[in-house]
Amino acid sequence: MEIFITSLTVFVLALFVGYEVITKVPPTLHTPLMSGSNAISGITIIGAILLAGGSEHSTWFSSFLGFLAIVFAMINIVGGFLVTDRMLQMFKRKKKG
């Protein structure tokens, strides 16, 4: 029960900090922030693969949560890549012709 309360506290604090960061950062800095978020998603994927891969103490529920974490982290990474690519296209010089 103590682990659950600690995990819930960390989750709620992460939600609060994430909301405050996103609402306070100007739109011009969203792309670098998204790059940092993609790096964190990479860490999430490694942890999720370890969780979903199974161990002697894993259950079907932990494997399911690991699978969901992989899916959501991949959505974040692909979306971040597409948005960053779109932003970089805006800074390319257009050919005069």
PDB file of C-alpha atoms in Angstrom, residues 10-46:
ATOM      1  CA  VAL A  10       4.881  10.945  -7.976  1.00  0.00           C
ATOM      2  CA  PHE A  11       2.275  10.623 -10.740  1.00  0.00           C
ATOM      3  CA  VAL A  12       0.206  13.572  -9.465  1.00  0.00           C
ATOM      4  CA  LEU A  13       3.313  15.734  -9.044  1.00  0.00           C
ATOM      5  CA  ALA A  14       4.440  14.829 -12.583  1.00  0.00           C
ATOM      6  CA  LEU A  15       1.017  15.839 -13.919  1.00  0.00           C
ATOM      7  CA  PHE A  16       1.201  19.172 -12.087  1.00  0.00           C
ATOM      8  CA  VAL A  17       4.762  19.944 -13.215  1.00  0.00           C
ATOM      9  CA  GLY A  18       3.975  18.922 -16.809  1.00  0.00           C
ATOM     10  CA  TYR A  19       0.911  21.164 -16.915  1.00  0.00           C
ATOM     11  CA  GLU A  20       2.810  24.112 -15.473  1.00  0.00           C
ATOM     12  CA  VAL A  21       5.743  23.682 -17.874  1.00  0.00           C
ATOM     13  CA  ILE A  22       3.541  23.377 -20.967  1.00  0.00           C
ATOM     14  CA  THR A  23       1.393  26.386 -20.083  1.00  0.00           C
ATOM     15  CA  LYS A  24       4.328  28.637 -19.125  1.00  0.00           C
ATOM     16  CA  VAL A  25       6.703  27.879 -22.020  1.00  0.00           C
ATOM     17  CA  PRO A  26       6.319  30.167 -25.060  1.00  0.00           C
ATOM     18  CA  PRO A  27       5.353  28.438 -28.331  1.00  0.00           C
ATOM     19  CA  THR A  28       8.807  29.068 -29.857  1.00  0.00           C
ATOM     20  CA  LEU A  29      10.352  26.766 -27.265  1.00  0.00           C
ATOM     21  CA  HIS A  30       7.913  23.897 -27.719  1.00  0.00           C
ATOM     22  CA  THR A  31      10.125  22.159 -30.307  1.00  0.00           C
ATOM     23  CA  PRO A  32      13.191  21.885 -28.013  1.00  0.00           C
ATOM     24  CA  LEU A  33      10.881  20.826 -25.216  1.00  0.00           C
ATOM     25  CA  MET A  34       9.441  18.146 -27.473  1.00  0.00           C
ATOM     26  CA  SER A  35      12.945  16.903 -28.249  1.00  0.00           C
ATOM     27  CA  GLY A  36      13.549  16.456 -24.537  1.00  0.00           C
ATOM     28  CA  SER A  37      10.232  14.682 -24.241  1.00  0.00           C
ATOM     29  CA  ASN A  38      11.296  12.298 -27.003  1.00  0.00           C
ATOM     30  CA  ALA A  39      14.451  11.453 -25.063  1.00  0.00           C
ATOM     31  CA  ILE A  40      12.346  10.674 -22.008  1.00  0.00           C
ATOM     32  CA  SER A  41      10.113   8.495 -24.187  1.00  0.00           C
ATOM     33  CA  GLY A  42      13.190   6.513 -25.176  1.00  0.00           C
ATOM     34  CA  ILE A  43      13.807   5.786 -21.508  1.00  0.00           C
ATOM     35  CA  THR A  44      10.139   4.838 -21.149  1.00  0.00           C
ATOM     36  CA  ILE A  45      10.436   2.373 -24.009  1.00  0.00           C
ATOM     37  CA  ILE A  46      13.438   0.656 -22.445  1.00  0.00           C
TER      38      ILE A  46
END
